[in-house]
Structures are given as structure tokens and as C-alpha cells.
mmCIF file of C-alpha atoms in Angstrom:
data_model
loop_
_atom_site.group_PDB
_atom_site.id
_atom_site.type_symbol
_atom_site.label_atom_id
_atom_site.label_comp_id
_atom_site.label_asym_id
_atom_site.label_seq_id
_atom_site.Cartn_x
_atom_site.Cartn_y
_atom_site.Cartn_z
ATOM 1 C CA UNK A 854 -14.941 -18.015 43.612
ATOM 2 C CA UNK A 855 -12.189 -17.496 40.985
ATOM 3 C CA UNK A 856 -8.630 -18.761 41.452
ATOM 4 C CA UNK A 857 -7.431 -15.165 41.989
ATOM 5 C CA UNK A 858 -10.191 -14.659 44.679
ATOM 6 C CA UNK A 859 -9.151 -17.859 46.463
ATOM 7 C CA UNK A 860 -5.466 -16.868 46.539
ATOM 8 C CA UNK A 861 -6.443 -13.441 47.844
ATOM 9 C CA UNK A 862 -8.699 -14.823 50.510
ATOM 10 C CA UNK A 863 -6.274 -17.555 51.576
ATOM 11 C CA UNK A 864 -4.217 -15.569 54.129
ATOM 12 C CA UNK A 865 -7.249 -15.275 56.411
ATOM 13 C CA UNK A 866 -7.595 -19.131 56.667
ATOM 14 C CA UNK A 867 -5.476 -22.111 57.541
ATOM 15 C CA UNK A 868 -1.727 -21.483 57.334
ATOM 16 C CA UNK A 869 -1.312 -24.551 55.253
ATOM 17 C CA UNK A 870 -3.692 -23.061 52.678
ATOM 18 C CA UNK A 871 -1.644 -19.908 52.716
ATOM 19 C CA UNK A 872 1.515 -21.904 51.981
ATOM 20 C CA UNK A 873 -0.227 -23.837 49.172
ATOM 21 C CA UNK A 874 -1.523 -20.619 47.601
ATOM 22 C CA UNK A 875 1.927 -18.989 47.669
ATOM 23 C CA UNK A 876 3.570 -22.051 46.100
ATOM 24 C CA UNK A 877 0.929 -22.056 43.410
ATOM 25 C CA UNK A 878 1.486 -18.386 42.578
ATOM 26 C CA UNK A 879 5.289 -18.877 42.516
ATOM 27 C CA UNK A 880 4.872 -21.901 40.087
ATOM 28 C CA UNK A 881 2.545 -19.835 37.864
ATOM 29 C CA UNK A 882 5.076 -16.898 37.763
ATOM 30 C CA UNK A 883 7.968 -19.211 36.895
ATOM 31 C CA UNK A 884 5.957 -20.776 34.079
ATOM 32 C CA UNK A 885 5.146 -17.362 32.689
ATOM 33 C CA UNK A 886 8.849 -16.344 32.751
ATOM 34 C CA UNK A 887 9.900 -19.497 30.827
ATOM 35 C CA UNK A 888 7.194 -18.885 28.286
ATOM 36 C CA UNK A 889 8.386 -15.273 27.714
ATOM 37 C CA UNK A 890 11.959 -16.407 27.282
ATOM 38 C CA UNK A 891 11.183 -19.057 24.680
ATOM 39 C CA UNK A 892 8.971 -16.738 22.638
ATOM 40 C CA UNK A 893 11.844 -14.574 21.325
ATOM 41 C CA UNK A 894 11.666 -10.837 20.916
ATOM 42 C CA UNK A 895 8.061 -9.808 21.350
ATOM 43 C CA UNK A 896 6.723 -6.589 19.912
ATOM 44 C CA UNK A 897 3.277 -5.167 19.227
ATOM 45 C CA UNK A 898 2.504 -4.136 15.710
ATOM 46 C CA UNK A 899 -0.324 -1.723 15.274
ATOM 47 C CA UNK A 900 -1.140 1.658 13.751
ATOM 48 C CA UNK A 901 1.753 4.117 13.858
ATOM 49 C CA UNK A 902 1.580 7.753 14.673
ATOM 50 C CA UNK A 903 3.900 9.482 12.117
ATOM 51 C CA UNK A 904 4.854 13.027 11.200
ATOM 52 C CA UNK A 905 3.136 13.678 7.865
ATOM 53 C CA UNK A 906 6.331 15.342 6.648
ATOM 54 C CA UNK A 907 8.614 12.424 7.640
ATOM 55 C CA UNK A 908 10.691 10.948 4.764
ATOM 56 C CA UNK A 909 13.039 7.961 5.409
ATOM 57 C CA UNK A 910 16.676 8.816 5.052
ATOM 58 C CA UNK A 911 17.292 6.298 2.253
ATOM 59 C CA UNK A 912 14.196 7.294 0.352
ATOM 60 C CA UNK A 913 15.500 10.863 0.342
ATOM 61 C CA UNK A 914 18.916 9.594 -0.785
ATOM 62 C CA UNK A 915 17.294 7.813 -3.716
ATOM 63 C CA UNK A 916 15.612 11.077 -4.894
ATOM 64 C CA UNK A 917 18.615 13.376 -4.232
ATOM 65 C CA UNK A 918 21.628 11.177 -5.090
ATOM 66 C CA UNK A 919 20.863 7.747 -6.539
ATOM 67 C CA UNK A 920 18.312 8.793 -9.189
ATOM 68 C CA UNK A 921 20.382 11.634 -10.685
ATOM 69 C CA UNK A 922 23.537 9.422 -10.781
ATOM 70 C CA UNK A 923 21.640 6.578 -12.570
ATOM 71 C CA UNK A 924 20.179 8.974 -15.171
ATOM 72 C CA UNK A 925 23.699 10.358 -15.887
ATOM 73 C CA UNK A 926 25.354 6.920 -16.010
ATOM 74 C CA UNK A 927 22.786 5.186 -18.239
ATOM 75 C CA UNK A 928 21.546 8.173 -20.157
ATOM 76 C CA UNK A 929 17.834 7.763 -19.423
ATOM 77 C CA UNK A 930 15.755 10.324 -21.183
ATOM 78 C CA UNK A 931 12.789 10.036 -18.767
ATOM 79 C CA UNK A 932 12.948 9.931 -15.019
ATOM 80 C CA UNK A 933 10.353 7.089 -15.029
ATOM 81 C CA UNK A 934 12.962 4.903 -16.687
ATOM 82 C CA UNK A 935 15.211 5.064 -13.696
ATOM 83 C CA UNK A 936 15.193 1.676 -11.871
ATOM 84 C CA UNK A 937 14.017 1.545 -8.217
ATOM 85 C CA UNK A 938 13.531 -0.999 -5.492
ATOM 86 C CA UNK A 939 9.983 -2.336 -5.575
ATOM 87 C CA UNK A 940 9.951 -4.469 -2.479
ATOM 88 C CA UNK A 941 12.179 -6.422 -0.069
ATOM 89 C CA UNK A 942 11.215 -9.953 1.023
ATOM 90 C CA UNK A 943 12.620 -11.310 4.324
ATOM 91 C CA UNK A 944 12.438 -15.042 4.938
ATOM 92 C CA UNK A 945 13.453 -17.279 7.916
ATOM 93 C CA UNK A 946 13.379 -21.032 7.317
ATOM 94 C CA UNK A 947 12.595 -22.912 10.476
ATOM 95 C CA UNK A 948 12.050 -26.424 9.154
ATOM 96 C CA UNK A 949 14.201 -28.014 11.937
ATOM 97 C CA UNK A 950 11.783 -26.471 14.480
ATOM 98 C CA UNK A 951 8.628 -27.730 12.686
ATOM 99 C CA UNK A 952 7.857 -30.104 15.588
ATOM 100 C CA UNK A 953 8.114 -27.307 18.159
ATOM 101 C CA UNK A 954 5.439 -24.694 17.822
ATOM 102 C CA UNK A 955 7.131 -22.493 20.418
ATOM 103 C CA UNK A 956 10.186 -22.135 18.147
ATOM 104 C CA UNK A 957 7.970 -21.276 15.194
ATOM 105 C CA UNK A 958 6.336 -18.540 17.388
ATOM 106 C CA UNK A 959 9.790 -17.308 18.449
ATOM 107 C CA UNK A 960 10.699 -16.935 14.709
ATOM 108 C CA UNK A 961 7.451 -15.034 14.104
ATOM 109 C CA UNK A 962 8.232 -12.671 16.972
ATOM 110 C CA UNK A 963 11.808 -12.123 15.935
ATOM 111 C CA UNK A 964 11.021 -11.395 12.256
ATOM 112 C CA UNK A 965 8.229 -9.087 13.343
ATOM 113 C CA UNK A 966 10.650 -7.130 15.496
ATOM 114 C CA UNK A 967 13.120 -6.866 12.607
ATOM 115 C CA UNK A 968 10.575 -5.895 9.959
ATOM 116 C CA UNK A 969 8.320 -3.712 12.034
ATOM 117 C CA UNK A 970 5.142 -5.226 10.535
ATOM 118 C CA UNK A 971 3.128 -8.400 10.800
ATOM 119 C CA UNK A 972 4.658 -11.526 9.218
ATOM 120 C CA UNK A 973 3.048 -14.671 7.806
ATOM 121 C CA UNK A 974 3.842 -18.334 8.551
ATOM 122 C CA UNK A 975 4.941 -20.465 5.585
ATOM 123 C CA UNK A 976 3.776 -24.095 5.477
ATOM 124 C CA UNK A 977 5.003 -27.203 3.767
ATOM 125 C CA UNK A 978 3.265 -27.858 0.404
ATOM 126 C CA UNK A 979 4.045 -31.524 0.471
ATOM 127 C CA UNK A 980 5.220 -34.175 2.980
ATOM 128 C CA UNK A 981 8.860 -35.060 3.206
ATOM 129 C CA UNK A 982 9.353 -38.267 5.249
ATOM 130 C CA UNK A 983 13.129 -37.821 5.499
ATOM 131 C CA UNK A 984 12.885 -34.671 7.413
ATOM 132 C CA UNK A 985 9.631 -35.666 9.260
ATOM 133 C CA UNK A 986 7.715 -32.871 7.592
ATOM 134 C CA UNK A 987 3.983 -33.296 6.994
ATOM 135 C CA UNK A 988 1.971 -31.389 4.427
ATOM 136 C CA UNK A 989 0.715 -28.083 5.925
ATOM 137 C CA UNK A 990 3.298 -28.054 8.791
ATOM 138 C CA UNK A 991 4.751 -24.640 9.618
ATOM 139 C CA UNK A 992 8.311 -24.505 8.286
ATOM 140 C CA UNK A 993 9.172 -20.831 8.285
ATOM 141 C CA UNK A 994 8.077 -17.162 8.337
ATOM 142 C CA UNK A 995 8.280 -14.386 5.755
ATOM 143 C CA UNK A 996 7.330 -10.711 5.238
ATOM 144 C CA UNK A 997 7.282 -8.327 2.315
ATOM 145 C CA UNK A 998 8.308 -4.663 2.877
ATOM 146 C CA UNK A 999 7.297 -1.785 0.594
ATOM 147 C CA UNK A 1000 7.462 1.997 0.589
ATOM 148 C CA UNK A 1001 8.693 3.766 3.788
ATOM 149 C CA UNK A 1002 9.275 0.536 5.788
ATOM 150 C CA UNK A 1003 11.292 -0.864 2.953
ATOM 151 C CA UNK A 1004 13.637 2.101 2.951
ATOM 152 C CA UNK A 1005 13.828 2.082 6.766
ATOM 153 C CA UNK A 1006 14.851 -1.607 6.800
ATOM 154 C CA UNK A 1007 17.435 -0.945 4.046
ATOM 155 C CA UNK A 1008 18.907 1.824 6.133
ATOM 156 C CA UNK A 1009 19.195 -0.370 9.206
ATOM 157 C CA UNK A 1010 20.617 -3.292 7.154
ATOM 158 C CA UNK A 1011 23.385 -1.294 5.530
ATOM 159 C CA UNK A 1012 24.390 1.070 8.368
ATOM 160 C CA UNK A 1013 23.918 -1.088 11.444
ATOM 161 C CA UNK A 1014 23.296 -4.860 10.788
ATOM 162 C CA UNK A 1015 26.025 -5.697 8.199
ATOM 163 C CA UNK A 1016 28.826 -4.000 10.096
ATOM 164 C CA UNK A 1017 27.902 -6.241 13.040
ATOM 165 C CA UNK A 1018 28.263 -9.478 11.083
ATOM 166 C CA UNK A 1019 31.163 -11.526 12.339
ATOM 167 C CA UNK A 1020 34.144 -11.422 9.969
ATOM 168 C CA UNK A 1021 32.226 -9.475 7.334
ATOM 169 C CA UNK A 1022 34.097 -8.912 4.165
ATOM 170 C CA UNK A 1023 31.391 -7.632 1.839
ATOM 171 C CA UNK A 1024 28.512 -8.867 -0.239
ATOM 172 C CA UNK A 1025 28.737 -11.262 -3.269
ATOM 173 C CA UNK A 1026 28.216 -9.085 -6.396
ATOM 174 C CA UNK A 1027 27.250 -12.095 -8.464
ATOM 175 C CA UNK A 1028 23.972 -13.024 -6.698
ATOM 176 C CA UNK A 1029 21.767 -11.310 -9.273
ATOM 177 C CA UNK A 1030 19.209 -13.418 -11.114
ATOM 178 C CA UNK A 1031 19.590 -11.843 -14.595
ATOM 179 C CA UNK A 1032 16.363 -9.870 -14.272
ATOM 180 C CA UNK A 1033 17.518 -7.134 -11.882
ATOM 181 C CA UNK A 1034 16.809 -8.917 -8.626
ATOM 182 C CA UNK A 1035 19.353 -9.532 -5.902
ATOM 183 C CA UNK A 1036 19.453 -12.160 -3.084
ATOM 184 C CA UNK A 1037 21.683 -12.301 -0.018
ATOM 185 C CA UNK A 1038 21.717 -14.312 3.182
ATOM 186 C CA UNK A 1039 22.637 -13.792 6.841
ATOM 187 C CA UNK A 1040 23.789 -16.655 9.041
ATOM 188 C CA UNK A 1041 22.623 -14.954 12.219
ATOM 189 C CA UNK A 1042 19.518 -12.822 12.586
ATOM 190 C CA UNK A 1043 20.826 -11.505 15.866
ATOM 191 C CA UNK A 1044 22.901 -8.928 14.037
ATOM 192 C CA UNK A 1045 19.802 -6.706 14.042
ATOM 193 C CA UNK A 1046 19.619 -4.493 17.104
ATOM 194 C CA UNK A 1047 15.856 -5.114 17.437
ATOM 195 C CA UNK A 1048 16.541 -8.644 18.615
ATOM 196 C CA UNK A 1049 16.892 -9.159 22.378
ATOM 197 C CA UNK A 1050 19.798 -11.615 22.597
ATOM 198 C CA UNK A 1051 18.876 -12.656 26.246
ATOM 199 C CA UNK A 1052 15.455 -13.867 25.086
ATOM 200 C CA UNK A 1053 16.748 -15.690 21.976
ATOM 201 C CA UNK A 1054 17.173 -19.425 22.274
ATOM 202 C CA UNK A 1055 17.636 -20.170 18.553
ATOM 203 C CA UNK A 1056 19.760 -18.249 16.088
ATOM 204 C CA UNK A 1057 18.068 -18.277 12.655
ATOM 205 C CA UNK A 1058 19.529 -17.793 9.201
ATOM 206 C CA UNK A 1059 17.726 -15.272 7.076
ATOM 207 C CA UNK A 1060 17.297 -14.810 3.339
ATOM 208 C CA UNK A 1061 16.797 -11.236 1.945
ATOM 209 C CA UNK A 1062 15.557 -10.623 -1.619
ATOM 210 C CA UNK A 1063 15.669 -7.234 -3.278
ATOM 211 C CA UNK A 1064 13.113 -6.938 -6.135
ATOM 212 C CA UNK A 1065 13.903 -3.997 -8.477
ATOM 213 C CA UNK A 1066 12.415 -2.583 -11.618
ATOM 214 C CA UNK A 1067 15.875 -2.769 -13.386
ATOM 215 C CA UNK A 1068 15.939 -4.721 -16.657
ATOM 216 C CA UNK A 1069 19.525 -5.791 -16.416
ATOM 217 C CA UNK A 1070 21.880 -6.836 -13.625
ATOM 218 C CA UNK A 1071 24.140 -3.941 -14.404
ATOM 219 C CA UNK A 1072 21.416 -1.462 -13.733
ATOM 220 C CA UNK A 1073 20.343 -3.260 -10.596
ATOM 221 C CA UNK A 1074 23.914 -3.389 -9.256
ATOM 222 C CA UNK A 1075 24.360 0.355 -9.912
ATOM 223 C CA UNK A 1076 21.099 0.992 -8.070
ATOM 224 C CA UNK A 1077 22.101 -0.929 -5.017
ATOM 225 C CA UNK A 1078 25.564 0.573 -5.014
ATOM 226 C CA UNK A 1079 23.846 3.946 -4.862
ATOM 227 C CA UNK A 1080 22.582 2.767 -1.444
ATOM 228 C CA UNK A 1081 26.108 1.923 -0.374
ATOM 229 C CA UNK A 1082 25.902 -1.914 -0.769
ATOM 230 C CA UNK A 1083 29.392 -3.160 -0.008
ATOM 231 C CA UNK A 1084 29.946 -5.468 -2.976
ATOM 232 C CA UNK A 1085 33.317 -7.278 -3.143
ATOM 233 C CA UNK A 1086 33.317 -8.469 -6.762
#
């Protein structure tokens, strides 16, 4: 008979067996609760049912506002010359939790909730004895966003997440790489509303990289400013 069957049949037998079965069930439930808490914000990512006419708010903004402004400012003769955001890469480094697979799984669950799509685990390419890291050990998680999900994340980042950053004073306008790409960091990933704070045991830092088709930093900055990036310098 299965464990579930034994527990179900127990009340008809010896009272001591009933007490033992109840204690076992309570212990199992407590263990399940602890596991759920340590796993971070869990979400299921599958196929989405979307309105075929749905257009993300920031995607529409690019077409109606950002693109015309860039054409006017830089004098592009062809609409195809106008720079755009190609992709957004999110990365959480969890090297300090490398020895604890539960924390790595929590990072996976949290970044999945933020991005809205499946993430991948990054592993160490070489061993570093100082940090007790072995080759192939999980040290972080990352995800690349494109198309609609990219614009949806951008919208949530600018309108919701950044205003929730403690003592936020704007973004560094000098974090471009000279080839039209911009990088920024967040000290706390819990600024995203998708994260359930009550189930979060570890607060992660996050790197966010914006890859654009701009050829110069000036064009890339103008592009991001069109999406209301709050640059301070």
C-alpha cells in the first residue's frame, strides 16, 4: 500500500498509529512550506494567449514619438537608418550562493518572474580557489529579451521599478560603451513588483544591458531618452 493509503487507513487502527500518521503528515507539510519559501518567487512560463492586435505601449511610443524625433534630430534620409533597441540582457550574479543550489534556484525563479520567460543558468568557465568556485559550478542566471517582451520590460523598468529604487537620483549618462550600447545596474532586484518580498530570502543585484543598432553613443542616448530614461549627466 502507498504512503498516502497507509495514512488514510490509519484512523481505523491503533490510536498510536493514528498519532504517528498525523505527525508524519505535519512534518511533510512543514518541509514543503520551507521549500516553497526558499525557492523565491515561482512562476510558470508557457505559451501565452494574446490579442493579435496587441501592441506594447513602449513599442507604440517608438513608432509614434521616438522614431520621428530621431529622424528630425539626426537628419536620417531613410527610416531604416533610425536606431532601435535590438535586445535587453538581464543578468544576476550569484557566485556567493554557488555552494547552495537552493539559492541558485531562487535566483532562477526570481529572474523568470521579472523577465516573463525562461532563463538560463551561467556556469564558471574556470576554477577560482580563492572564492571556492569549481569549473562548471552555477554562478548566476541570465535572460535575453527581444521584441514585445523587451518593450514590456522596458516599460515596467522606467515607469515602475526605477521610481521604487531607494534614494534614486537618476541614471549615469556615461555608461555607454562607444558602440551604442548602454549598461546599468540595480542593487536590489526586489524593486520589481513581480517579486514576492515575503518569499525572498536573498536580495540580488542585477545588471541590465541595452543593445542598440546606434553607431554612436550620442544616437544611443537620444534613443533611450526618447523612452524617458532619467539620465543625470
